[in-house]
Amino acid sequence: MWKPDRSTRKPIYQQITDYMERRISFGEFPPGSVLPSERKLANLLGVNRSTVVLAYEELRASGIVESAQGSGTRVTKHKWGLTPKQTPNWKTYVEGGTFLPNLPFIRRIREELRKKTGIIDFASGELSNDLFPADTIRSLLQEHPFLGQLGYEDPQGYRPLRQTLVSFLEEHLQIQSTDASILITSGSQQSLYLITQCLLSPNDAVAIEDPSYSYSLPMFQSAGLRLFRLPVDEHGINPEDIITLYRQHRIRMIFLNPNFQNPTGSIMATERRIRLLEIASELGIPIVEDDPFTLTALDGNPPPTLKSLDKTGNVLYIGSLSKIAASGLRIGWLLAPQTVVDRLTDARQQMDFGLSTIPQWIAEQFISEGHFENHLKTLRRELEKKRNEMVRGLQTIMGDYMSYTLPQGGLNLWCKINREVDDFKLLDEAIKRGVLFVPGSVYGSDQGHIRISFARPHFDEILPGLSYLKEALDIHCK
Amino acid sequence: MWKPDRSTRKPIYQQITDYMERRISFGEFPPGSVLPSERKLANLLGVNRSTVVLAYEELRASGIVESAQGSGTRVTKHKWGLTPKQTPNWKTYVEGGTFLPNLPFIRRIREELRKKTGIIDFASGELSNDLFPADTIRSLLQEHPFLGQLGYEDPQGYRPLRQTLVSFLEEHLQIQSTDASILITSGSQQSLYLITQCLLSPNDAVAIEDPSYSYSLPMFQSAGLRLFRLPVDEHGINPEDIITLYRQHRIRMIFLNPNFQNPTGSIMATERRIRLLEIASELGIPIVEDDPFTLTALDGNPPPTLKSLDKTGNVLYIGSLSKIAASGLRIGWLLAPQTVVDRLTDARQQMDFGLSTIPQWIAEQFISEGHFENHLKTLRRELEKKRNEMVRGLQTIMGDYMSYTLPQGGLNLWCKINREVDDFKLLDEAIKRGVLFVPGSVYGSDQGHIRISFARPHFDEILPGLSYLKEALDIHCK
Ligand SMILES: Cc1ncc(COP(=O)(O)O)c(C=O)c1O
Ligand SMILES: Cc1ncc(COP(=O)(O)O)c(C=O)c1O
């Protein structure tokens, strides 16, 4: 959403005048329609009401709007020589479309972060800027000339990167693959998107974890899937639940994040994995293993992936550099049977013609030149420090407000709040005090949990953030 | 699709053995199923039949497959301890999904190019490698340290790039905008995809040009749109046709490429543009102006864009660096009313979390540091040379086989063939002789046209390519 730019010399009220004028001329507010009240617009833009009053006065002065008796400010009827029917009714377009919008609280959190007010961010499940391998990437860029070609890249992905990933997957995760069975994507998010668009049809039943990764929910809903939930406990989902779901709903696919699950952090128990693979293979159901976190295992001893145990080829494996290197590179991969890779490649070519060569080339260099090993060591050490700091804070600051299980990897802590809370209201209080987190109900789970990221805030922000959160809880629970 | 790798030391037959073994173990060919015949597989992979025979013998020797009496080669029943029901039936998944595959001839052309046999490429509507600003980009990368952040980028796009585009659009195309009304996309392709997914619903009627940009057709069909065609002549579409379509089908959107239209190269006449805008505004129908080619105007005097004439905000404007700088950067932009930008940003965040920062940063540097002007001059000069060479070739080599209108920009020549031809069969003949083009019927138009790109082949390939094409025509028309 547009916000006034506080870094330029143009006065804010003037920026708002121009902005509203543009919206009017673009037909968002057709002639005769009523503008948002001054108070409402001020709220939306995060400015004082008096600033909006000034802006509306400007618009009135230039004859674009007029005061409407008792009903605020209205777009002048014959300004621009427009009649209402002359511009497209954008509202009906924006509200149409098969693609559903994000959940409102996700938009809310994103808005807060975009304001750049210095709010402490326990909400984003990503690394802090100091943990990205920025120096390495900078020197890669400066020391190695880019000799690749600049035409349309193979939509399946830059082949040297796919070849490097074959060794990477084998070495780090004991996963066998070939470059022909790997598709490079713009992160796990795009992998999930391609799978839902190309392999599933509206009304298909699929099983997902409860709670589960929040950004995938609207995407699944946009695809018209029927979602059935597999409760996650400390040891992951219970595979026997799948049999029941299959009998009742003929589920066609299972989406799991077995290692350091988002949001709970739990690791699926080995016996459960084995049983899960047996069941999936018996019923012929594909499992999508969404695996962004395995290599964050703090002790350097990652649990096995499902894919490495998969003998029947039931597992579509999804990985990404986002959580172990840099989310801004937008590099992910999908390992699947040849026919599936071919199908998804063909579709993604229609959606965006494939990824830019350059980040793929950077990723290839970064992984293949041994930078990765060192980076991973540092990353684990720093993540462990931060996790410990957050746990220390929870113990010293939070009293008995929260319980949690100590995560052994991943980027988040999943906390149960030992009080009655409305997690959205709690978020409001927390934002007022300068800290963001993700309400648990976002993940589809019951009220009473929150997810806080220890990876995203700077080390020094962890304790202050927890104090603000404690204040918010005090207010909310009193 | 997988192809044997001729650059490694591993024998081809061995590569094929491994490949088929993998497909079998991944459940593509369940136990008991029949493998493709040796001849068919050899054809698909572009190898001799004897090579596949060797591979199948290997598979037989290791007990994975067996000869089936009279019916070829069959996967052994109890190898792997699998029963047919144990692996997912990938075929049903691959054939499901709402997303339609690309047209077969597009896949065919892509396959030929992927083989890297040195075939002369008149098919790809993109620049040749020597026309990309590779040196400039290389030195940008080496001389300017990347100081951006490496976290998730704003899904609306890197703000400095949006700001630079505001000046760029004003200066080069007389288009007014603000950075808040620009969305950065992974090329025009993604812009079109977002529009169809987010602003239109299945069964909506839309108007497209005939002939029109081929890659958009399956995408529109995947979205369930009803397509109505506006014939394109030398001066573009006839705007009055829209009134008829609107009366009959309530068309909800119009997709146009008014400057150097793909594939015809035609420029929409100014009176028609003005009338079109009047009609669209009268009926309240948005126009999507897909404008990748304007700045390729060979004489440096680009025709005006629709957007620059649009007073009522009916035009959603789409641009891209693909045809004027480098398609492999995957940088495009969409200019739209605020609500539309907000909606598309929200959706694309769900699809891929936004673009990698790095190509956006490169694009920003490239445009803002004045490299662009010089590059554009060189580009136009070189394109003009190539177009002239191709026209010379058509005159000297083709006799009276083809007629065409001289294109003043864009990357292609649209040729009418003055004989009865089956353009797909002609393509087969041409491929045999070492040249690729795009059959006209791909663009939805009548038989009897082909599109040949003068931009993609190297200068020295233009005449030989035309000779091969002439041979193919001789055979086909005799
Ligand atoms: C479980 C899970 N899957 C997928 C993603 C998307 O990550 P990427 O940046 O690779 O698209 C995330 C990001 O938070 C995640 O937690
Ligand atoms: C008319 C038209 N639109 C869109 C595109 C897609 O271009 P890109 O996604 O590379 O910007 C092309 C490419 O050929 C085209 O010709």
CSV table of N, CA, C and O in Angstrom, one decimal, chain A residues 2 22 28 85-87 93-94 96-102 107 114 126 138 142 146 150-152 154 156 178 180 189-190 193 197-198 200 252 281-282 286 312 323 328 330 339 343 346 349-352 356-357, chain B residues 2 22 28 85-87 93-94 96-102 107 114 126 138 142 146 150-152 154 156 178 180 189-190 193 197-198 200 252 281-282 286 312 323 328 330 339 343 346 349-352 356-357:
chain,number,residue,atom,x,y,z
A,2,TRP,N,0.4,2.3,-0.6
A,2,TRP,CA,1.1,3.5,-0.7
A,2,TRP,C,1.2,4.1,0.7
A,2,TRP,O,0.2,4.1,1.5
A,22,ARG,N,-4.5,11.1,-8.0
A,22,ARG,CA,-4.2,10.0,-8.9
A,22,ARG,C,-5.3,8.9,-8.8
A,22,ARG,O,-5.7,8.4,-9.8
A,28,GLU,N,-10.6,5.1,-9.3
A,28,GLU,CA,-10.9,4.3,-8.1
A,28,GLU,C,-12.1,5.0,-7.3
A,28,GLU,O,-12.9,4.4,-6.7
A,85,LYS,N,-19.7,5.9,-15.7
A,85,LYS,CA,-19.6,4.7,-16.4
A,85,LYS,C,-18.3,4.7,-17.3
A,85,LYS,O,-18.0,3.7,-17.8
A,86,GLN,N,-17.6,5.9,-17.3
A,86,GLN,CA,-16.5,5.9,-18.3
A,86,GLN,C,-15.2,5.2,-17.8
A,86,GLN,O,-14.4,4.9,-18.6
A,87,THR,N,-15.0,5.0,-16.5
A,87,THR,CA,-13.8,4.3,-16.1
A,87,THR,C,-14.2,2.9,-15.6
A,87,THR,O,-15.3,2.7,-15.1
A,93,TYR,N,-13.2,-5.7,-10.4
A,93,TYR,CA,-12.1,-6.5,-10.9
A,93,TYR,C,-11.3,-7.0,-9.8
A,93,TYR,O,-10.9,-8.2,-9.7
A,94,VAL,N,-11.0,-6.1,-8.9
A,94,VAL,CA,-10.1,-6.5,-7.8
A,94,VAL,C,-10.7,-7.5,-6.9
A,94,VAL,O,-10.0,-8.4,-6.3
A,96,GLY,N,-12.8,-9.8,-8.0
A,96,GLY,CA,-13.0,-11.0,-8.7
A,96,GLY,C,-11.7,-11.8,-8.7
A,96,GLY,O,-10.9,-11.6,-7.9
A,97,GLY,N,-11.6,-12.6,-9.7
A,97,GLY,CA,-10.3,-13.4,-9.8
A,97,GLY,C,-10.4,-14.6,-9.0
A,97,GLY,O,-11.1,-14.6,-7.9
A,98,THR,N,-9.8,-15.7,-9.4
A,98,THR,CA,-9.8,-16.9,-8.6
A,98,THR,C,-8.9,-16.9,-7.4
A,98,THR,O,-9.0,-17.7,-6.5
A,99,PHE,N,-7.9,-16.0,-7.5
A,99,PHE,CA,-6.9,-16.0,-6.5
A,99,PHE,C,-7.3,-15.3,-5.2
A,99,PHE,O,-7.6,-14.1,-5.3
A,100,LEU,N,-7.3,-16.0,-4.1
A,100,LEU,CA,-7.8,-15.3,-2.9
A,100,LEU,C,-6.7,-14.5,-2.3
A,100,LEU,O,-5.5,-14.8,-2.3
A,101,PRO,N,-7.1,-13.4,-1.6
A,101,PRO,CA,-6.1,-12.5,-0.9
A,101,PRO,C,-5.5,-13.2,0.3
A,101,PRO,O,-6.1,-14.2,0.8
A,102,ASN,N,-4.4,-12.7,0.7
A,102,ASN,CA,-3.8,-13.2,2.0
A,102,ASN,C,-4.7,-12.9,3.2
A,102,ASN,O,-5.6,-12.0,3.1
A,107,ARG,N,-1.5,-9.5,6.2
A,107,ARG,CA,-1.3,-8.2,5.6
A,107,ARG,C,-1.0,-7.1,6.7
A,107,ARG,O,-0.2,-6.2,6.5
A,114,ARG,N,6.6,-2.8,6.8
A,114,ARG,CA,6.9,-1.9,5.7
A,114,ARG,C,7.0,-0.4,6.2
A,114,ARG,O,7.7,0.4,5.6
A,126,GLU,N,12.5,-15.5,9.2
A,126,GLU,CA,13.7,-15.5,8.4
A,126,GLU,C,14.9,-15.0,9.2
A,126,GLU,O,14.8,-14.6,10.4
A,138,ARG,N,28.9,-10.7,-2.1
A,138,ARG,CA,29.5,-9.5,-2.6
A,138,ARG,C,30.8,-9.9,-3.3
A,138,ARG,O,31.1,-9.4,-4.4
A,142,GLN,N,32.1,-9.7,-7.2
A,142,GLN,CA,33.1,-8.8,-7.7
A,142,GLN,C,34.3,-9.6,-8.3
A,142,GLN,O,35.0,-9.1,-9.1
A,146,PHE,N,30.6,-12.7,-14.5
A,146,PHE,CA,29.5,-13.4,-14.9
A,146,PHE,C,29.6,-13.8,-16.4
A,146,PHE,O,29.6,-12.9,-17.2
A,150,LEU,N,22.6,-14.3,-21.2
A,150,LEU,CA,21.5,-13.4,-20.7
A,150,LEU,C,20.2,-13.6,-21.4
A,150,LEU,O,19.3,-12.8,-21.3
A,151,GLY,N,20.1,-14.7,-22.2
A,151,GLY,CA,18.8,-14.9,-22.8
A,151,GLY,C,17.9,-15.7,-21.9
A,151,GLY,O,18.2,-15.9,-20.7
A,152,TYR,N,16.7,-16.1,-22.4
A,152,TYR,CA,15.8,-16.9,-21.6
A,152,TYR,C,16.5,-18.1,-21.1
A,152,TYR,O,17.1,-18.8,-21.9
A,154,ASP,N,16.9,-21.9,-19.4
A,154,ASP,CA,16.1,-23.1,-19.3
A,154,ASP,C,15.1,-23.0,-18.2
A,154,ASP,O,15.4,-22.8,-17.0
A,156,GLN,N,13.6,-25.1,-16.6
A,156,GLN,CA,13.8,-26.1,-15.5
A,156,GLN,C,14.8,-25.6,-14.6
A,156,GLN,O,15.0,-26.1,-13.4
A,178,THR,N,19.2,-36.7,-9.7
A,178,THR,CA,19.9,-36.4,-10.9
A,178,THR,C,19.5,-35.0,-11.3
A,178,THR,O,18.4,-34.6,-10.9
A,180,ALA,N,18.3,-34.0,-14.0
A,180,ALA,CA,17.1,-34.0,-14.8
A,180,ALA,C,15.9,-34.1,-13.9
A,180,ALA,O,14.8,-33.7,-14.4
A,189,GLN,N,8.0,-21.5,-1.8
A,189,GLN,CA,6.7,-21.0,-2.0
A,189,GLN,C,6.2,-21.3,-3.4
A,189,GLN,O,5.1,-21.8,-3.6
A,190,GLN,N,7.1,-21.0,-4.4
A,190,GLN,CA,6.7,-21.3,-5.8
A,190,GLN,C,6.6,-22.8,-6.0
A,190,GLN,O,5.8,-23.3,-6.8
A,193,TYR,N,3.3,-23.7,-4.9
A,193,TYR,CA,2.3,-23.2,-5.8
A,193,TYR,C,2.2,-24.0,-7.0
A,193,TYR,O,1.1,-24.3,-7.5
A,197,GLN,N,-1.1,-26.0,-8.4
A,197,GLN,CA,-1.8,-25.6,-9.6
A,197,GLN,C,-1.7,-26.8,-10.7
A,197,GLN,O,-2.6,-26.8,-11.5
A,198,CYS,N,-0.7,-27.6,-10.6
A,198,CYS,CA,-0.5,-28.5,-11.8
A,198,CYS,C,-0.9,-29.9,-11.4
A,198,CYS,O,-1.1,-30.7,-12.3
A,200,LEU,N,-3.0,-30.9,-8.7
A,200,LEU,CA,-4.3,-31.1,-8.0
A,200,LEU,C,-5.4,-30.3,-8.7
A,200,LEU,O,-5.1,-29.3,-9.4
A,252,ARG,N,-5.7,-37.0,-1.6
A,252,ARG,CA,-4.8,-37.2,-2.8
A,252,ARG,C,-3.4,-36.8,-2.6
A,252,ARG,O,-2.5,-37.0,-3.4
A,281,SER,N,2.8,-45.4,0.8
A,281,SER,CA,3.1,-46.3,-0.3
A,281,SER,C,2.0,-47.3,-0.5
A,281,SER,O,1.5,-47.6,-1.7
A,282,GLU,N,1.5,-47.8,0.6
A,282,GLU,CA,0.4,-48.7,0.5
A,282,GLU,C,-0.9,-48.1,-0.2
A,282,GLU,O,-1.5,-48.7,-1.0
A,286,PRO,N,1.0,-39.4,-2.7
A,286,PRO,CA,2.3,-38.7,-2.7
A,286,PRO,C,2.4,-37.8,-1.4
A,286,PRO,O,1.4,-37.3,-1.0
A,312,THR,N,10.0,-45.9,-2.4
A,312,THR,CA,9.0,-46.2,-3.4
A,312,THR,C,8.8,-44.9,-4.3
A,312,THR,O,7.9,-45.0,-5.2
A,323,LYS,N,16.2,-20.2,4.3
A,323,LYS,CA,16.4,-20.2,5.7
A,323,LYS,C,17.8,-20.6,6.1
A,323,LYS,O,18.2,-20.5,7.2
A,328,GLY,N,16.3,-13.5,0.1
A,328,GLY,CA,16.2,-12.6,-1.0
A,328,GLY,C,16.8,-13.1,-2.3
A,328,GLY,O,16.6,-12.5,-3.4
A,330,ARG,N,15.8,-15.9,-3.5
A,330,ARG,CA,14.7,-16.6,-4.1
A,330,ARG,C,15.2,-17.9,-4.9
A,330,ARG,O,14.9,-18.0,-6.1
A,339,THR,N,8.3,-37.2,-15.0
A,339,THR,CA,7.1,-36.7,-15.6
A,339,THR,C,6.6,-35.5,-14.9
A,339,THR,O,6.0,-34.6,-15.5
A,343,ARG,N,6.1,-31.7,-16.3
A,343,ARG,CA,4.9,-31.0,-16.3
A,343,ARG,C,5.0,-29.6,-15.6
A,343,ARG,O,4.5,-28.6,-16.0
A,346,ASP,N,6.9,-27.1,-17.7
A,346,ASP,CA,6.1,-26.5,-18.7
A,346,ASP,C,5.2,-25.4,-18.2
A,346,ASP,O,5.0,-24.4,-18.8
A,349,GLN,N,6.9,-22.2,-17.0
A,349,GLN,CA,7.4,-21.4,-18.2
A,349,GLN,C,6.2,-20.5,-18.6
A,349,GLN,O,6.5,-19.4,-19.0
A,350,GLN,N,5.0,-21.0,-18.6
A,350,GLN,CA,3.9,-20.1,-18.9
A,350,GLN,C,3.7,-19.0,-17.9
A,350,GLN,O,3.1,-18.0,-18.2
A,351,MET,N,4.0,-19.3,-16.6
A,351,MET,CA,3.7,-18.3,-15.6
A,351,MET,C,4.8,-17.2,-15.5
A,351,MET,O,4.4,-16.0,-15.3
A,352,ASP,N,6.0,-17.5,-15.7
A,352,ASP,CA,7.0,-16.5,-15.6
A,352,ASP,C,8.3,-16.7,-16.5
A,352,ASP,O,9.3,-16.0,-16.3
A,356,SER,N,15.5,-15.7,-13.3
A,356,SER,CA,16.6,-15.0,-13.8
A,356,SER,C,17.9,-15.9,-13.6
A,356,SER,O,18.0,-16.6,-12.6
A,357,THR,N,18.8,-15.8,-14.6
A,357,THR,CA,20.0,-16.6,-14.5
A,357,THR,C,20.9,-16.2,-13.4
A,357,THR,O,21.5,-17.0,-12.7
B,2,TRP,N,14.4,-35.0,-20.1
B,2,TRP,CA,15.8,-35.5,-20.0
B,2,TRP,C,16.3,-35.8,-21.3
B,2,TRP,O,15.6,-36.3,-22.2
B,22,ARG,N,15.6,-45.1,-13.0
B,22,ARG,CA,15.1,-44.1,-12.1
B,22,ARG,C,13.6,-43.9,-12.3
B,22,ARG,O,12.8,-43.8,-11.4
B,28,GLU,N,7.0,-44.3,-12.3
B,28,GLU,CA,6.4,-43.9,-13.5
B,28,GLU,C,5.9,-45.1,-14.3
B,28,GLU,O,5.0,-45.0,-15.1
B,85,LYS,N,-0.1,-51.0,-6.7
B,85,LYS,CA,-0.8,-49.9,-6.0
B,85,LYS,C,0.1,-49.2,-5.0
B,85,LYS,O,-0.3,-48.2,-4.5
B,86,GLN,N,1.4,-49.6,-4.9
B,86,GLN,CA,2.2,-49.0,-3.9
B,86,GLN,C,2.8,-47.6,-4.3
B,86,GLN,O,3.2,-46.9,-3.4
B,87,THR,N,2.9,-47.3,-5.5
B,87,THR,CA,3.4,-46.0,-5.8
B,87,THR,C,2.3,-45.1,-6.4
B,87,THR,O,1.4,-45.7,-7.0
B,93,TYR,N,-1.9,-37.6,-11.7
B,93,TYR,CA,-1.6,-36.3,-11.2
B,93,TYR,C,-1.1,-35.4,-12.3
B,93,TYR,O,-1.6,-34.2,-12.3
B,94,VAL,N,-0.3,-35.9,-13.1
B,94,VAL,CA,0.3,-35.0,-14.1
B,94,VAL,C,-0.8,-34.5,-15.1
B,94,VAL,O,-0.8,-33.4,-15.6
B,96,GLY,N,-3.9,-34.1,-14.3
B,96,GLY,CA,-4.9,-33.3,-13.6
B,96,GLY,C,-4.4,-31.9,-13.5
B,96,GLY,O,-3.6,-31.5,-14.2
B,97,GLY,N,-4.9,-31.2,-12.5
B,97,GLY,CA,-4.4,-29.8,-12.3
B,97,GLY,C,-5.2,-28.9,-13.2
B,97,GLY,O,-5.6,-29.3,-14.3
B,98,THR,N,-5.4,-27.6,-12.8
B,98,THR,CA,-6.1,-26.7,-13.6
B,98,THR,C,-5.3,-26.1,-14.7
B,98,THR,O,-5.8,-25.5,-15.6
B,99,PHE,N,-4.0,-26.2,-14.5
B,99,PHE,CA,-3.1,-25.5,-15.4
B,99,PHE,C,-2.8,-26.3,-16.7
B,99,PHE,O,-2.3,-27.4,-16.6
B,100,LEU,N,-3.2,-25.8,-17.8
B,100,LEU,CA,-3.0,-26.5,-19.1
B,100,LEU,C,-1.6,-26.5,-19.5
B,100,LEU,O,-0.9,-25.5,-19.4
B,101,PRO,N,-1.2,-27.6,-20.2
B,101,PRO,CA,0.2,-27.6,-20.7
B,101,PRO,C,0.3,-26.6,-21.9
B,101,PRO,O,-0.7,-26.2,-22.5
B,102,ASN,N,1.5,-26.3,-22.3
B,102,ASN,CA,1.8,-25.5,-23.5
B,102,ASN,C,1.3,-26.3,-24.7
B,102,ASN,O,1.2,-27.5,-24.7
B,107,ARG,N,6.2,-26.8,-27.4
B,107,ARG,CA,7.1,-27.8,-26.7
B,107,ARG,C,8.1,-28.4,-27.7
B,107,ARG,O,9.3,-28.5,-27.4
B,114,ARG,N,16.7,-27.0,-27.1
B,114,ARG,CA,17.4,-27.6,-26.0
B,114,ARG,C,18.5,-28.6,-26.4
B,114,ARG,O,19.4,-28.8,-25.7
B,126,GLU,N,13.6,-13.3,-29.4
B,126,GLU,CA,14.5,-12.6,-28.5
B,126,GLU,C,15.8,-12.2,-29.2
B,126,GLU,O,16.0,-12.6,-30.3
B,138,ARG,N,28.3,-7.2,-16.6
B,138,ARG,CA,29.5,-7.7,-16.0
B,138,ARG,C,30.2,-6.6,-15.2
B,138,ARG,O,30.6,-6.8,-14.0
B,142,GLN,N,31.0,-6.1,-11.1
B,142,GLN,CA,32.3,-6.1,-10.6
B,142,GLN,C,32.7,-4.8,-9.9
B,142,GLN,O,33.4,-4.8,-9.0
B,146,PHE,N,27.4,-4.9,-4.1
B,146,PHE,CA,26.0,-5.0,-3.8
B,146,PHE,C,25.7,-4.7,-2.4
B,146,PHE,O,26.2,-5.4,-1.5
B,150,LEU,N,19.6,-8.9,1.9
B,150,LEU,CA,19.3,-10.2,1.2
B,150,LEU,C,18.1,-10.9,1.8
B,150,LEU,O,18.0,-12.1,1.6
B,151,GLY,N,17.3,-10.2,2.5
B,151,GLY,CA,16.1,-10.8,3.1
B,151,GLY,C,15.0,-10.7,2.0
B,151,GLY,O,15.2,-10.3,0.9
B,152,TYR,N,13.8,-11.2,2.4
B,152,TYR,CA,12.6,-11.1,1.5
B,152,TYR,C,12.5,-9.7,1.1
B,152,TYR,O,12.4,-8.8,1.9
B,154,ASP,N,10.5,-6.5,-0.7
B,154,ASP,CA,9.2,-6.0,-0.9
B,154,ASP,C,8.5,-6.7,-2.1
B,154,ASP,O,9.1,-6.6,-3.2
B,156,GLN,N,6.2,-6.0,-3.9
B,156,GLN,CA,5.8,-5.0,-5.0
B,156,GLN,C,7.1,-4.7,-5.8
B,156,GLN,O,6.9,-4.2,-6.9
B,178,THR,N,3.9,6.8,-10.6
B,178,THR,CA,4.5,7.0,-9.3
B,178,THR,C,5.0,5.7,-8.9
B,178,THR,O,4.5,4.6,-9.4
B,180,ALA,N,4.5,4.1,-6.3
B,180,ALA,CA,3.5,3.3,-5.7
B,180,ALA,C,2.6,2.6,-6.6
B,180,ALA,O,1.9,1.6,-6.3
B,189,GLN,N,5.4,-11.8,-19.0
B,189,GLN,CA,4.7,-13.0,-18.9
B,189,GLN,C,4.0,-13.1,-17.5
B,189,GLN,O,2.9,-13.4,-17.4
B,190,GLN,N,4.8,-12.8,-16.5
B,190,GLN,CA,4.2,-12.8,-15.1
B,190,GLN,C,3.1,-11.7,-15.0
B,190,GLN,O,2.1,-12.0,-14.3
B,193,TYR,N,0.1,-13.1,-16.4
B,193,TYR,CA,-0.4,-14.2,-15.6
B,193,TYR,C,-1.1,-13.6,-14.3
B,193,TYR,O,-2.2,-14.1,-14.0
B,197,GLN,N,-5.1,-14.2,-13.4
B,197,GLN,CA,-5.4,-14.9,-12.2
B,197,GLN,C,-6.2,-14.1,-11.2
B,197,GLN,O,-7.0,-14.6,-10.4
B,198,CYS,N,-5.9,-12.8,-11.1
B,198,CYS,CA,-6.4,-12.0,-10.0
B,198,CYS,C,-7.6,-11.1,-10.4
B,198,CYS,O,-8.3,-10.6,-9.6
B,200,LEU,N,-9.6,-11.6,-13.3
B,200,LEU,CA,-10.6,-12.2,-14.1
B,200,LEU,C,-11.1,-13.5,-13.5
B,200,LEU,O,-10.3,-14.2,-12.8
B,252,ARG,N,-14.9,-8.3,-20.8
B,252,ARG,CA,-14.4,-7.6,-19.6
B,252,ARG,C,-13.0,-7.1,-19.7
B,252,ARG,O,-12.6,-6.3,-18.8
B,281,SER,N,-13.3,3.6,-22.7
B,281,SER,CA,-13.8,4.5,-21.6
B,281,SER,C,-15.3,4.6,-21.6
B,281,SER,O,-15.9,4.5,-20.5
B,282,GLU,N,-15.9,4.7,-22.7
B,282,GLU,CA,-17.3,4.7,-22.8
B,282,GLU,C,-18.0,3.4,-22.2
B,282,GLU,O,-18.9,3.5,-21.4
B,286,PRO,N,-11.3,-2.2,-19.2
B,286,PRO,CA,-9.9,-2.0,-19.1
B,286,PRO,C,-9.2,-2.6,-20.3
B,286,PRO,O,-9.5,-3.6,-20.8
B,312,THR,N,-8.4,8.5,-19.0
B,312,THR,CA,-9.4,8.0,-18.0
B,312,THR,C,-8.9,6.9,-17.2
B,312,THR,O,-9.6,6.4,-16.4
B,323,LYS,N,13.1,-7.5,-24.3
B,323,LYS,CA,13.3,-7.3,-25.7
B,323,LYS,C,14.3,-6.1,-26.0
B,323,LYS,O,14.7,-5.9,-27.1
B,328,GLY,N,17.0,-12.8,-19.9
B,328,GLY,CA,17.4,-13.6,-18.8
B,328,GLY,C,17.4,-12.8,-17.4
B,328,GLY,O,17.5,-13.4,-16.4
B,330,ARG,N,14.8,-11.3,-16.4
B,330,ARG,CA,13.4,-11.5,-15.9
B,330,ARG,C,13.0,-10.2,-15.1
B,330,ARG,O,12.5,-10.4,-14.0
B,339,THR,N,-5.3,0.3,-6.2
B,339,THR,CA,-6.0,-0.9,-5.7
B,339,THR,C,-5.6,-2.2,-6.5
B,339,THR,O,-5.5,-3.3,-5.9
B,343,ARG,N,-3.6,-5.4,-5.0
B,343,ARG,CA,-4.2,-6.8,-5.1
B,343,ARG,C,-3.2,-7.7,-5.8
B,343,ARG,O,-3.0,-8.9,-5.3
B,346,ASP,N,-0.3,-8.6,-3.4
B,346,ASP,CA,-0.7,-9.6,-2.4
B,346,ASP,C,-0.7,-11.0,-3.0
B,346,ASP,O,-0.2,-11.9,-2.4
B,349,GLN,N,2.8,-12.4,-3.9
B,349,GLN,CA,3.6,-12.7,-2.7
B,349,GLN,C,3.2,-14.2,-2.3
B,349,GLN,O,4.1,-14.9,-1.9
B,350,GLN,N,2.0,-14.6,-2.5
B,350,GLN,CA,1.6,-16.0,-2.3
B,350,GLN,C,2.2,-16.9,-3.3
B,350,GLN,O,2.4,-18.1,-3.0
B,351,MET,N,2.4,-16.5,-4.5
B,351,MET,CA,2.9,-17.4,-5.5
B,351,MET,C,4.4,-17.6,-5.4
B,351,MET,O,4.9,-18.7,-5.7
B,352,ASP,N,5.2,-16.5,-5.1
B,352,ASP,CA,6.7,-16.7,-5.1
B,352,ASP,C,7.4,-15.8,-4.2
B,352,ASP,O,8.6,-15.7,-4.2
B,356,SER,N,13.8,-12.0,-6.7
B,356,SER,CA,15.1,-11.8,-6.1
B,356,SER,C,15.6,-10.3,-6.2
B,356,SER,O,15.3,-9.7,-7.2
B,357,THR,N,16.2,-9.9,-5.1
B,357,THR,CA,16.7,-8.5,-5.1
B,357,THR,C,17.7,-8.2,-6.2
B,357,THR,O,17.8,-7.1,-6.8
